[in-house]
Amino acid sequence: MSPAAQASAVRELDVAIVGAGFAGLYLVYLLRQRGFKVRAYEAGGDVGGTWYWNRYPGCRVDIVSMEYSYEFSEELQQEWQWSEKYATQPELLRYAQHVAERFDLRRDIQFNTRISSATFNDASGRWLVATDSGEQVSAQFVILATGILSAPNLPPFDGLESFTGDFYHTGQWPHEPVDFSGQRVAVVGTGSSGSQSLPLIAAQAEQLTVFQRTANYVIPAYNETLQPEAVAAIKRDYPQRRQASKLFPFAFSFETTGKSVFEFTPEQREQIYEAAWARGGLMFMGVFSDLLLDPAANATAQAFFRRKLDSIVSNPLTAEMLTPDFALGCKRLVVGTDFYETFNRPNVELVSIKHTPIERITPDGLVVAGKEYKVDAIVFATGFDANSGPILRMDIRGRNGLALRDKWSGGASCYLGLMPAGFPNLFTITGPGSPSALSNVLKSIEQHVDYIADCLDSMRSNGQRLIEADEQAEQAWALHVDAIAAQTVFKSCNSWYLGSNIPGKPRVISAYIGWPEYAEELAQIAADDYRGFRFTAA
Ligand code: NA7
């Protein structure tokens, strides 16, 4: 193609959106409605993001579906029927597909297209975005709707290429069902993905060997089929309920005493923990007001947890190995079904790799402490390079050619979790420094998309061409995010919230622990003419 023809092949957009998960879908919907010319680029073959890729057995959301869902359309939230308290991945994917169809979003989404780079042109004030197939797009704004958990982490195990069986990463699961019947299977990793999948794999496989580096807290989900009367009761005043849920610290409702552990006698405490266990779910960690703040309070929850574990797991040595050694809530709690019970099965073995890592992978299995475990298939449930991971897999360059990889070499930071300084007109949805994973992320997505749409509207009416975050405002925000985290248990262990699950990644808290104040603060900043941002006139 001649240079002239190439130039004419550049697509012109107001907004280029990276990703068509729940954030990308709502961006396409809202920005199009506001009259912006948009297009979303999606690496997957369909919409859904996380729920498109994570097809492993047992994959479910860990926030109740009546709350982990969009509220931007009253018609949508009235007509959609969730079948279970915690929807499975196939149902979540159907929901995303329904949204895409109902609002005719697919015509502005390009599938099977990965964005490889985005470069800001100082002279024109526009972004040049390139796809992996060499297509080029010129856009005034770029919005990264790349998701928190979309860059799978497959550690470089020695010898993996020599393995003669099949191996899988939970975050890149095949579209066809995988049948483990009659097989010896290894699961590596016991975060949510490993813990949700291994009870189902154990029920199917001949033998399951679980390789655990860090024991996690797994709280029962007590998932159930939703009853029509209960759903109808919620839908009668859905908007009011949504509003009420967003007043809770993590943007979803939960039961709490609202008081310190130490305001109760040990007997009362035990009853409260028992009731919280019987309800199940993520917010076991919110039953007292100080569990995430005070190590002594947290220790009471750990002790209760240990008693529960001992009562379920019949082999005391296995129970010991399954006992976490860090503060409850520091890593994301796993909301599971039959996880501990699975270790009572005769075909399940737990191998600790805490002190003796996987040495290598052979054609026939895995070697730990000099012993070879022969398997037919390996499931790597080894998590993700979270938050900044998917962003940094692209080559993003801002003012004066500044590479985002260089700017973030000491840790990712964005002013308000919305925009990195030095990168005008580049927004992140649920980006580093926003509540993201430490909130009901659907609510954080809607809040960010609404906020950005309003900001773009305001710029258009005020004749502004560029918005950029002030360097000092960004630094002050990063200090604030860190200072809040330092008052909690979240920095007391290694987790993907901190990036410390990835060797060499700077250890920085990625999520702002401060919903609902965060939403109020952003609204106030907009009211103060977007304090901390600078604008350039057209
Ligand atoms: P997680 O929660 O990051 O879990 C990954 C697991 O894999 C965890 O047990 C890790 O142990 C283990 N892991 C990671 N690298 C290795 C190596 N090199 N060797 C052995 N074991 C390893 O990811 P998930 O996909 O389960 O869940 C992510 C989120 O998705 C979850 O929190 C929910 O929000 C949904 P470690 O703990 O690092 O010692």
Coordinates of C-alpha atoms and ligand atoms in Angstrom, one line a residue:
M1 CA 0.0 0.0 0.0
S2 CA 1.3 3.5 -0.9
P3 CA 1.9 5.9 2.0
A4 CA -1.0 8.0 0.8
A5 CA -3.4 5.0 0.7
Q6 CA -2.1 4.0 4.2
A7 CA -2.8 7.4 5.5
S8 CA -6.3 7.3 4.2
A9 CA -6.8 3.9 5.9
V10 CA -6.5 5.5 9.3
R11 CA -9.8 5.4 11.0
E12 CA -10.9 8.7 12.7
L13 CA -12.7 8.4 16.0
D14 CA -13.6 10.6 18.9
V15 CA -13.0 7.8 21.4
A16 CA -11.1 4.6 21.0
I17 CA -12.0 2.1 23.7
V18 CA -9.8 -0.8 24.5
G19 CA -11.8 -3.8 25.7
A20 CA -15.4 -5.0 25.4
G21 CA -16.0 -6.4 28.9
F22 CA -18.5 -4.8 31.2
A23 CA -16.7 -1.5 31.1
G24 CA -16.2 -1.4 27.3
L25 CA -19.9 -2.3 26.7
Y26 CA -21.2 0.5 28.9
L27 CA -18.7 3.0 27.4
V28 CA -19.9 2.2 23.9
Y29 CA -23.5 2.5 25.0
L30 CA -23.2 5.8 26.9
L31 CA -20.7 7.7 24.7
R32 CA -22.6 6.8 21.6
Q33 CA -25.7 8.0 23.2
R34 CA -23.9 11.3 24.0
G35 CA -23.0 11.7 20.3
F36 CA -19.4 10.7 20.3
K37 CA -18.0 8.5 17.5
V38 CA -16.6 5.5 19.3
R39 CA -15.3 2.0 18.6
A40 CA -14.2 -0.6 21.0
Y41 CA -11.3 -3.1 20.2
E42 CA -11.6 -6.4 21.8
A43 CA -9.0 -9.2 21.8
G44 CA -11.6 -11.9 22.4
G45 CA -14.0 -13.3 19.9
D46 CA -17.0 -11.8 21.8
V47 CA -18.1 -9.4 24.5
G48 CA -17.8 -10.3 28.2
G49 CA -14.1 -9.8 29.2
T50 CA -13.4 -11.8 32.3
W51 CA -16.5 -13.8 31.7
Y52 CA -15.5 -14.6 28.2
W53 CA -12.1 -15.9 29.1
N54 CA -12.5 -17.6 32.4
R55 CA -14.5 -20.7 31.4
Y56 CA -13.0 -23.1 33.9
P57 CA -15.3 -25.5 35.8
G58 CA -17.0 -23.9 38.8
C59 CA -16.2 -20.3 37.7
R60 CA -18.7 -17.9 39.4
V61 CA -18.8 -14.3 40.5
D62 CA -18.2 -13.7 44.2
I63 CA -20.7 -10.8 44.7
V64 CA -24.4 -11.6 44.5
S65 CA -25.6 -11.2 41.0
M66 CA -28.6 -9.0 41.8
E67 CA -25.9 -6.4 42.9
Y68 CA -23.1 -7.4 40.5
S69 CA -25.1 -6.1 37.4
Y70 CA -25.7 -2.9 35.6
E71 CA -28.2 -0.4 36.8
F72 CA -27.9 2.2 34.0
S73 CA -31.1 0.9 32.4
E74 CA -34.2 0.3 34.5
E75 CA -35.7 -1.8 31.6
L76 CA -32.6 -4.0 31.5
Q77 CA -32.5 -4.6 35.3
Q78 CA -36.2 -5.4 35.3
E79 CA -36.2 -7.8 32.4
W80 CA -33.0 -9.8 33.1
Q81 CA -33.5 -12.8 35.3
W82 CA -30.6 -14.1 37.3
S83 CA -31.1 -17.8 38.1
E84 CA -28.7 -18.1 41.0
K85 CA -27.5 -16.0 43.9
Y86 CA -24.0 -16.2 42.4
A87 CA -24.2 -16.5 38.7
T88 CA -21.9 -19.0 36.9
Q89 CA -19.6 -17.8 34.1
P90 CA -21.9 -19.0 31.3
E91 CA -24.8 -17.0 32.7
L92 CA -22.6 -13.9 33.1
L93 CA -21.5 -14.3 29.6
R94 CA -25.1 -14.6 28.4
Y95 CA -25.8 -11.4 30.3
A96 CA -23.0 -9.5 28.6
Q97 CA -24.2 -10.8 25.2
H98 CA -27.8 -9.8 26.0
V99 CA -26.6 -6.3 26.8
A100 CA -24.7 -6.1 23.6
E101 CA -27.7 -7.2 21.6
R102 CA -30.3 -5.2 23.4
F103 CA -28.5 -2.0 22.9
D104 CA -27.1 -2.9 19.5
L105 CA -23.5 -2.4 20.7
R106 CA -21.7 -5.0 18.5
R107 CA -21.7 -2.7 15.4
D108 CA -19.2 -0.5 17.2
I109 CA -17.0 -3.3 18.6
Q110 CA -14.2 -4.9 16.6
F111 CA -13.5 -8.5 17.9
N112 CA -10.3 -10.6 17.7
T113 CA -8.3 -7.4 17.7
R114 CA -5.6 -6.7 20.2
I115 CA -4.3 -3.1 20.7
S116 CA -0.5 -3.2 20.5
S117 CA 0.3 0.5 21.0
A118 CA -1.2 4.0 21.6
T119 CA 1.0 7.1 20.9
F120 CA 0.1 10.6 21.7
N121 CA 1.0 13.2 19.1
D122 CA 2.0 16.4 20.8
A123 CA 1.4 18.5 17.7
S124 CA -2.0 17.3 16.8
G125 CA -3.1 16.5 20.3
R126 CA -4.5 13.2 19.1
W127 CA -3.7 9.5 19.8
L128 CA -2.6 7.1 17.2
V129 CA -3.7 3.6 18.2
A130 CA -2.4 0.5 16.4
T131 CA -3.8 -3.0 16.4
D132 CA -1.9 -6.2 16.2
S133 CA -2.8 -6.6 12.6
G134 CA -1.3 -3.2 11.7
E135 CA -4.6 -1.2 11.5
Q136 CA -4.3 2.4 12.7
V137 CA -6.8 4.5 14.4
S138 CA -6.6 8.2 15.2
A139 CA -8.7 9.2 18.2
Q140 CA -9.1 12.3 20.4
F141 CA -9.5 10.2 23.5
V142 CA -8.4 6.7 24.4
I143 CA -10.2 4.8 27.2
L144 CA -8.6 1.7 28.7
A145 CA -11.4 -0.7 29.6
T146 CA -8.9 -3.5 29.9
G147 CA -10.1 -5.0 33.1
I148 CA -8.4 -5.8 36.3
L149 CA -7.8 -9.5 35.8
S150 CA -7.2 -10.0 32.0
A151 CA -3.5 -10.7 31.7
P152 CA -3.0 -14.3 32.8
N153 CA 0.1 -15.2 34.7
L154 CA 1.7 -18.5 33.7
P155 CA 5.0 -18.7 35.6
P156 CA 7.9 -19.9 33.5
F157 CA 8.1 -23.4 34.9
D158 CA 11.2 -25.2 33.7
G159 CA 10.4 -28.0 31.3
L160 CA 6.7 -27.1 30.7
E161 CA 7.3 -27.4 26.9
S162 CA 8.3 -31.0 27.4
F163 CA 5.1 -32.0 29.1
T164 CA 3.3 -34.6 27.0
G165 CA -0.2 -34.2 28.5
D166 CA -2.6 -31.2 28.2
F167 CA -2.2 -28.1 30.2
Y168 CA -4.5 -25.2 30.8
H169 CA -4.6 -21.8 32.4
T170 CA -7.9 -21.1 34.1
G171 CA -7.9 -17.6 32.6
Q172 CA -7.6 -19.0 29.0
W173 CA -9.8 -22.0 29.3
P174 CA -10.8 -23.7 26.0
H175 CA -14.3 -23.1 24.6
E176 CA -15.0 -26.8 24.3
P177 CA -15.8 -28.7 27.5
V178 CA -12.7 -30.4 29.0
D179 CA -13.3 -34.0 30.2
F180 CA -10.9 -35.2 33.0
S181 CA -12.6 -38.5 33.4
G182 CA -10.1 -41.3 34.1
Q183 CA -7.2 -38.8 34.3
R184 CA -4.7 -37.9 36.9
V185 CA -4.9 -34.1 37.1
A186 CA -2.7 -31.5 38.9
V187 CA -4.1 -28.1 39.9
V188 CA -1.4 -25.5 40.7
G189 CA -2.7 -22.6 42.7
T190 CA -5.4 -22.2 45.3
G191 CA -6.8 -18.7 44.8
S192 CA -10.4 -18.3 43.7
S193 CA -9.8 -20.0 40.3
G194 CA -8.1 -23.1 41.8
S195 CA -10.4 -23.3 44.8
Q196 CA -13.6 -22.9 42.7
S197 CA -12.5 -25.5 40.1
L198 CA -10.9 -28.2 42.1
P199 CA -14.0 -29.7 43.7
L200 CA -15.5 -30.2 40.2
I201 CA -12.3 -31.6 38.8
A202 CA -12.0 -34.0 41.8
A203 CA -15.5 -35.3 41.2
Q204 CA -14.6 -36.1 37.6
A205 CA -10.9 -37.1 37.6
E206 CA -9.4 -40.4 38.7
Q207 CA -6.9 -38.6 40.9
L208 CA -6.4 -34.9 41.7
T209 CA -3.1 -33.5 43.2
V210 CA -3.3 -29.9 44.4
F211 CA -0.1 -27.9 44.6
Q212 CA -0.6 -25.2 47.1
R213 CA 1.9 -22.4 47.7
T214 CA -0.2 -20.3 50.1
A215 CA -3.3 -21.6 51.9
N216 CA -6.2 -19.2 51.4
Y217 CA -9.4 -18.4 53.4
V218 CA -12.3 -20.1 51.6
I219 CA -15.7 -19.1 52.9
P220 CA -18.7 -21.1 51.8
A221 CA -20.9 -19.4 49.1
Y222 CA -24.1 -21.2 50.0
N223 CA -25.2 -20.5 46.5
E224 CA -28.8 -21.1 45.8
T225 CA -31.5 -20.8 43.1
L226 CA -33.2 -17.5 43.3
Q227 CA -36.8 -17.6 44.2
P228 CA -39.2 -15.5 42.0
E229 CA -40.8 -13.8 45.1
A230 CA -37.4 -12.7 46.5
V231 CA -36.4 -11.4 43.1
A232 CA -39.7 -9.6 42.6
A233 CA -39.3 -8.0 46.0
I234 CA -35.9 -6.6 45.0
K235 CA -37.1 -5.5 41.6
R236 CA -40.0 -3.6 43.1
D237 CA -37.7 -0.9 44.4
Y238 CA -34.5 -1.8 42.6
P239 CA -33.2 1.8 42.1
Q240 CA -33.6 2.6 45.8
R241 CA -31.9 -0.7 46.8
R242 CA -29.0 0.1 44.4
Q243 CA -28.6 3.5 46.0
A244 CA -28.6 2.0 49.5
S245 CA -26.0 -0.7 48.5
K246 CA -23.7 2.0 47.2
L247 CA -23.5 3.5 50.7
F248 CA -21.7 0.4 52.0
P249 CA -17.9 0.5 52.1
F250 CA -17.4 -1.8 49.1
A251 CA -20.5 -0.7 47.1
F252 CA -22.5 -3.8 47.9
S253 CA -24.8 -4.6 50.8
F254 CA -23.8 -6.9 53.7
E255 CA -24.7 -7.7 57.2
T256 CA -22.5 -6.2 59.9
T257 CA -22.6 -5.6 63.6
G258 CA -21.0 -2.2 62.8
K259 CA -19.0 -2.6 66.0
S260 CA -15.6 -3.7 67.2
V261 CA -14.9 -7.4 67.9
F262 CA -14.0 -6.3 71.4
E263 CA -17.4 -4.9 72.2
F264 CA -18.6 -8.5 72.5
T265 CA -17.9 -11.3 74.9
P266 CA -16.1 -14.3 73.4
E267 CA -19.4 -16.3 73.5
Q268 CA -21.3 -13.5 71.7
R269 CA -18.5 -13.2 69.1
E270 CA -18.6 -17.0 68.4
Q271 CA -22.3 -16.7 67.7
I272 CA -21.8 -13.8 65.4
Y273 CA -19.1 -15.6 63.5
E274 CA -21.3 -18.7 63.3
A275 CA -24.1 -16.7 61.8
A276 CA -21.7 -14.9 59.4
W277 CA -20.3 -18.3 58.3
A278 CA -23.9 -19.7 57.9
R279 CA -24.7 -16.7 55.6
G280 CA -21.4 -17.3 53.7
G281 CA -19.8 -14.9 51.2
L282 CA -17.0 -12.4 50.9
M283 CA -18.3 -10.0 53.6
F284 CA -17.5 -12.5 56.3
M285 CA -14.7 -10.0 56.7
G286 CA -17.1 -7.2 57.4
V287 CA -19.0 -8.7 60.2
F288 CA -17.1 -6.5 62.8
S289 CA -16.0 -3.0 62.0
D290 CA -12.3 -3.6 62.9
L291 CA -11.5 -6.9 61.3
L292 CA -9.7 -5.2 58.4
L293 CA -8.1 -2.6 60.6
D294 CA -6.9 -4.2 63.8
P295 CA -4.6 -7.3 63.8
A296 CA -5.8 -8.3 67.2
A297 CA -9.4 -8.2 66.0
N298 CA -8.4 -10.1 62.9
A299 CA -6.8 -12.8 65.0
T300 CA -10.2 -13.7 66.5
A301 CA -11.5 -14.3 63.0
Q302 CA -8.5 -16.4 62.1
A303 CA -9.0 -18.5 65.2
F304 CA -12.7 -19.1 64.4
F305 CA -11.7 -20.0 60.9
R306 CA -9.2 -22.6 62.1
R307 CA -11.8 -24.2 64.3
K308 CA -14.2 -24.4 61.3
L309 CA -11.5 -25.9 59.1
D310 CA -10.6 -28.5 61.7
S311 CA -14.3 -29.5 62.0
I312 CA -14.5 -30.1 58.2
V313 CA -11.2 -31.6 57.2
S314 CA -10.8 -35.1 58.6
N315 CA -7.0 -35.4 58.3
P316 CA -5.3 -33.1 60.8
L317 CA -2.1 -32.7 58.8
T318 CA -4.1 -31.7 55.7
A319 CA -6.1 -29.2 57.9
E320 CA -2.8 -27.8 59.2
M321 CA -1.6 -27.4 55.6
L322 CA -4.8 -25.7 54.6
T323 CA -4.6 -23.1 57.4
P324 CA -3.7 -19.6 56.2
D325 CA -0.8 -17.8 57.9
F326 CA -1.8 -14.2 57.2
A327 CA -4.6 -11.8 58.1
L328 CA -8.0 -12.8 57.0
G329 CA -9.1 -10.5 54.1
C330 CA -5.5 -9.5 53.1
K331 CA -5.7 -11.7 50.0
R332 CA -9.2 -11.7 48.5
L333 CA -11.3 -14.3 50.4
V334 CA -12.3 -17.1 48.2
V335 CA -16.1 -17.8 48.0
G336 CA -16.2 -21.5 47.4
T337 CA -18.4 -24.6 47.4
D338 CA -17.2 -27.8 49.0
F339 CA -13.6 -26.7 48.9
Y340 CA -12.5 -28.1 52.3
E341 CA -14.8 -31.2 51.9
T342 CA -13.0 -32.1 48.7
F343 CA -9.8 -32.8 50.7
N344 CA -11.7 -35.6 52.5
R345 CA -12.0 -37.5 49.2
P346 CA -9.8 -40.5 48.7
N347 CA -8.7 -39.4 45.2
V348 CA -7.4 -36.0 46.3
E349 CA -3.9 -35.2 47.6
L350 CA -2.6 -31.9 48.8
V351 CA 1.1 -31.0 48.2
S352 CA 2.5 -28.0 49.9
I353 CA 5.0 -26.1 47.7
K354 CA 5.4 -23.3 50.2
H355 CA 9.0 -24.2 51.1
T356 CA 9.8 -26.5 48.2
P357 CA 8.6 -24.9 44.9
I358 CA 7.8 -26.9 41.8
E359 CA 11.4 -27.7 40.6
R360 CA 10.5 -28.5 37.0
I361 CA 8.0 -30.1 34.8
T362 CA 8.8 -33.3 33.0
P363 CA 7.2 -35.1 30.1
D364 CA 5.1 -37.0 32.6
G365 CA 4.4 -34.6 35.5
L366 CA 5.8 -32.2 38.1
V367 CA 8.8 -32.5 40.4
V368 CA 8.6 -31.2 44.0
A369 CA 11.3 -31.9 46.6
G370 CA 12.9 -34.5 44.3
K371 CA 9.7 -36.5 43.9
E372 CA 7.9 -36.8 40.5
Y373 CA 4.1 -36.6 40.6
K374 CA 2.9 -38.2 37.4
V375 CA -0.2 -36.6 35.8
D376 CA -2.1 -36.6 32.5
A377 CA -3.1 -32.9 32.7
I378 CA -2.1 -29.8 34.5
V379 CA -4.4 -26.9 35.4
F380 CA -2.5 -23.7 36.2
A381 CA -4.7 -21.6 38.4
T382 CA -1.8 -19.2 38.9
G383 CA -3.7 -15.9 38.6
F384 CA -3.0 -12.7 36.8
D385 CA -0.7 -9.8 36.3
A386 CA -3.5 -7.7 37.7
N387 CA -4.5 -4.0 37.3
S388 CA -1.6 -2.4 35.5
G389 CA -0.7 -5.8 33.8
P390 CA -3.0 -5.6 30.9
I391 CA -2.3 -1.9 30.4
L392 CA 1.5 -2.4 30.3
R393 CA 1.2 -5.3 27.8
M394 CA 0.6 -2.4 25.3
D395 CA 3.2 0.2 24.3
I396 CA 1.6 3.4 25.5
R397 CA 3.4 6.7 24.9
G398 CA 2.3 10.1 26.2
R399 CA 3.7 13.6 26.0
N400 CA 7.3 13.8 24.6
G401 CA 7.3 10.1 23.9
L402 CA 7.1 9.2 27.6
A403 CA 6.5 5.5 27.8
L404 CA 3.9 4.4 30.4
R405 CA 6.2 1.4 31.2
D406 CA 8.9 3.9 32.3
K407 CA 6.6 6.1 34.2
W408 CA 5.2 3.1 36.1
S409 CA 8.5 1.4 36.6
G410 CA 8.3 2.1 40.3
G411 CA 4.6 1.3 40.5
A412 CA 1.4 2.3 38.7
S413 CA -0.3 5.5 39.6
C414 CA -3.2 7.5 38.2
Y415 CA -4.7 10.7 39.4
L416 CA -8.0 9.5 41.1
G417 CA -7.4 6.1 39.5
L418 CA -8.6 7.8 36.3
M419 CA -5.7 9.2 34.4
P420 CA -1.8 9.0 34.5
A421 CA -0.1 12.5 34.4
G422 CA 1.7 13.0 31.2
F423 CA -0.9 11.1 29.1
P424 CA -3.5 13.7 28.0
N425 CA -7.0 12.4 27.1
L426 CA -6.1 8.8 28.2
F427 CA -8.5 7.5 30.8
T428 CA -8.5 4.2 32.7
I429 CA -11.7 2.5 33.9
T430 CA -11.2 1.1 37.4
G431 CA -7.5 2.0 37.0
P432 CA -4.7 1.9 39.6
G433 CA -5.7 4.0 42.6
S434 CA -9.4 3.7 42.2
P435 CA -11.6 1.4 44.3
S436 CA -11.6 -1.2 41.5
A437 CA -11.2 -4.7 43.0
L438 CA -11.9 -3.5 46.5
S439 CA -15.5 -2.6 45.4
N440 CA -18.3 -4.1 43.6
V441 CA -16.5 -3.5 40.3
L442 CA -19.7 -3.2 38.3
K443 CA -20.6 -0.1 40.4
S444 CA -17.1 1.3 40.0
I445 CA -17.3 0.7 36.3
E446 CA -20.6 2.6 36.0
Q447 CA -19.3 5.4 38.2
H448 CA -16.2 5.8 36.1
V449 CA -18.0 5.7 32.8
D450 CA -20.6 8.2 33.9
Y451 CA -17.9 10.5 35.2
I452 CA -15.8 10.3 32.0
A453 CA -18.9 10.8 29.8
D454 CA -19.8 13.9 31.8
C455 CA -16.3 15.2 31.6
L456 CA -16.2 14.7 27.8
D457 CA -19.5 16.5 27.5
S458 CA -18.2 19.4 29.6
M459 CA -15.1 19.7 27.5
R460 CA -17.1 19.7 24.3
S461 CA -19.4 22.5 25.6
N462 CA -16.5 24.5 26.9
G463 CA -14.5 24.1 23.7
Q464 CA -11.6 22.2 25.4
R465 CA -9.4 19.9 23.4
L466 CA -7.2 18.3 26.0
I467 CA -7.5 17.2 29.6
E468 CA -4.5 16.1 31.6
A469 CA -3.8 15.2 35.2
D470 CA -1.5 17.5 37.2
E471 CA 1.7 15.7 38.3
Q472 CA 1.5 16.9 41.8
A473 CA -2.2 16.1 42.2
E474 CA -1.4 12.6 41.0
Q475 CA 1.5 12.2 43.5
A476 CA -0.7 13.5 46.3
W477 CA -3.4 11.0 45.4
A478 CA -1.0 8.1 45.3
L479 CA 0.2 9.0 48.8
H480 CA -3.4 9.2 50.0
V481 CA -4.2 5.8 48.5
D482 CA -1.2 4.3 50.2
A483 CA -1.8 6.0 53.6
I484 CA -5.3 4.6 53.7
A485 CA -4.1 1.1 52.8
A486 CA -1.4 1.3 55.5
Q487 CA -4.1 1.6 58.1
T488 CA -5.6 -1.8 57.1
V489 CA -4.5 -5.4 56.8
F490 CA -4.2 -5.1 53.0
K491 CA -0.5 -4.4 53.0
S492 CA 0.4 -7.2 55.5
C493 CA 0.7 -10.1 53.0
N494 CA 1.5 -10.7 49.3
S495 CA -1.4 -10.5 47.0
W496 CA -2.4 -9.4 43.5
Y497 CA -3.9 -6.2 45.0
L498 CA -0.3 -5.2 45.7
G499 CA 1.2 -6.8 42.5
S500 CA 3.4 -8.9 44.7
N501 CA 2.2 -12.1 43.1
I502 CA 4.3 -11.2 40.1
P503 CA 8.1 -11.5 40.6
G504 CA 9.8 -8.2 40.1
K505 CA 6.6 -6.1 40.0
P506 CA 6.8 -3.0 42.3
R507 CA 4.8 -3.6 45.5
V508 CA 2.1 -0.9 45.4
I509 CA -1.5 -1.1 46.5
S510 CA -3.6 -0.9 43.4
A511 CA -7.0 -0.3 44.9
Y512 CA -8.3 2.7 46.8
I513 CA -10.0 1.6 50.0
G514 CA -12.5 4.3 50.4
W515 CA -15.9 3.8 48.8
P516 CA -18.4 5.6 49.1
E517 CA -16.3 8.7 49.9
Y518 CA -14.4 8.2 46.6
A519 CA -17.6 8.7 44.6
E520 CA -18.4 11.9 46.7
E521 CA -14.9 13.2 46.3
L522 CA -15.0 12.7 42.5
A523 CA -18.3 14.6 42.3
Q524 CA -16.8 17.4 44.3
I525 CA -13.7 17.6 42.1
A526 CA -15.9 17.9 39.0
A527 CA -17.9 20.6 40.7
D528 CA -14.6 22.4 41.4
D529 CA -13.9 22.6 37.7
Y530 CA -12.1 19.3 37.7
R531 CA -9.6 20.2 40.3
G532 CA -6.2 18.6 39.7
F533 CA -6.8 18.4 35.9
R534 CA -5.6 21.0 33.3
F535 CA -7.4 21.7 30.1
T536 CA -6.2 23.1 26.8
A537 CA -8.6 25.0 24.6
A538 CA -9.4 23.9 21.1
Ligands
NA7_1 P1 -4.9 -15.7 42.6 O1 -5.8 -15.3 43.6 O2 -3.7 -14.7 42.3 O3 -4.3 -17.1 42.9 C1 -3.2 -17.6 42.2 C2 -2.7 -18.9 42.9 O4 -1.6 -19.4 42.2 C3 -2.2 -18.6 44.3 O5 -2.5 -19.7 45.1 C4 -0.7 -18.5 44.1 O6 0.0 -18.7 45.2 C5 -0.5 -19.5 43.1 N1 0.8 -19.3 42.3 C6 1.1 -18.2 41.6 N2 2.3 -18.3 41.1 C7 2.8 -19.5 41.5 C8 4.0 -20.3 41.3 N3 5.0 -19.8 40.5 N4 4.1 -21.5 41.8 C9 3.1 -22.0 42.6 N5 1.9 -21.4 42.8 C10 1.8 -20.2 42.3 O7 -5.6 -15.8 41.2 P2 -7.0 -16.5 40.9 O8 -7.1 -16.6 39.4 O9 -7.3 -17.7 41.7 O10 -8.0 -15.4 41.4 C11 -7.9 -14.0 41.0 C12 -9.1 -13.3 41.3 O11 -10.2 -13.6 40.4 C13 -9.7 -13.6 42.7 O12 -9.1 -13.0 43.7 C14 -11.2 -13.2 42.5 O13 -11.3 -11.8 42.5 C15 -11.4 -13.6 41.0 P3 0.4 -17.4 46.2 O14 -0.8 -17.1 46.9 O15 0.9 -16.3 45.3 O16 1.5 -17.9 47.1

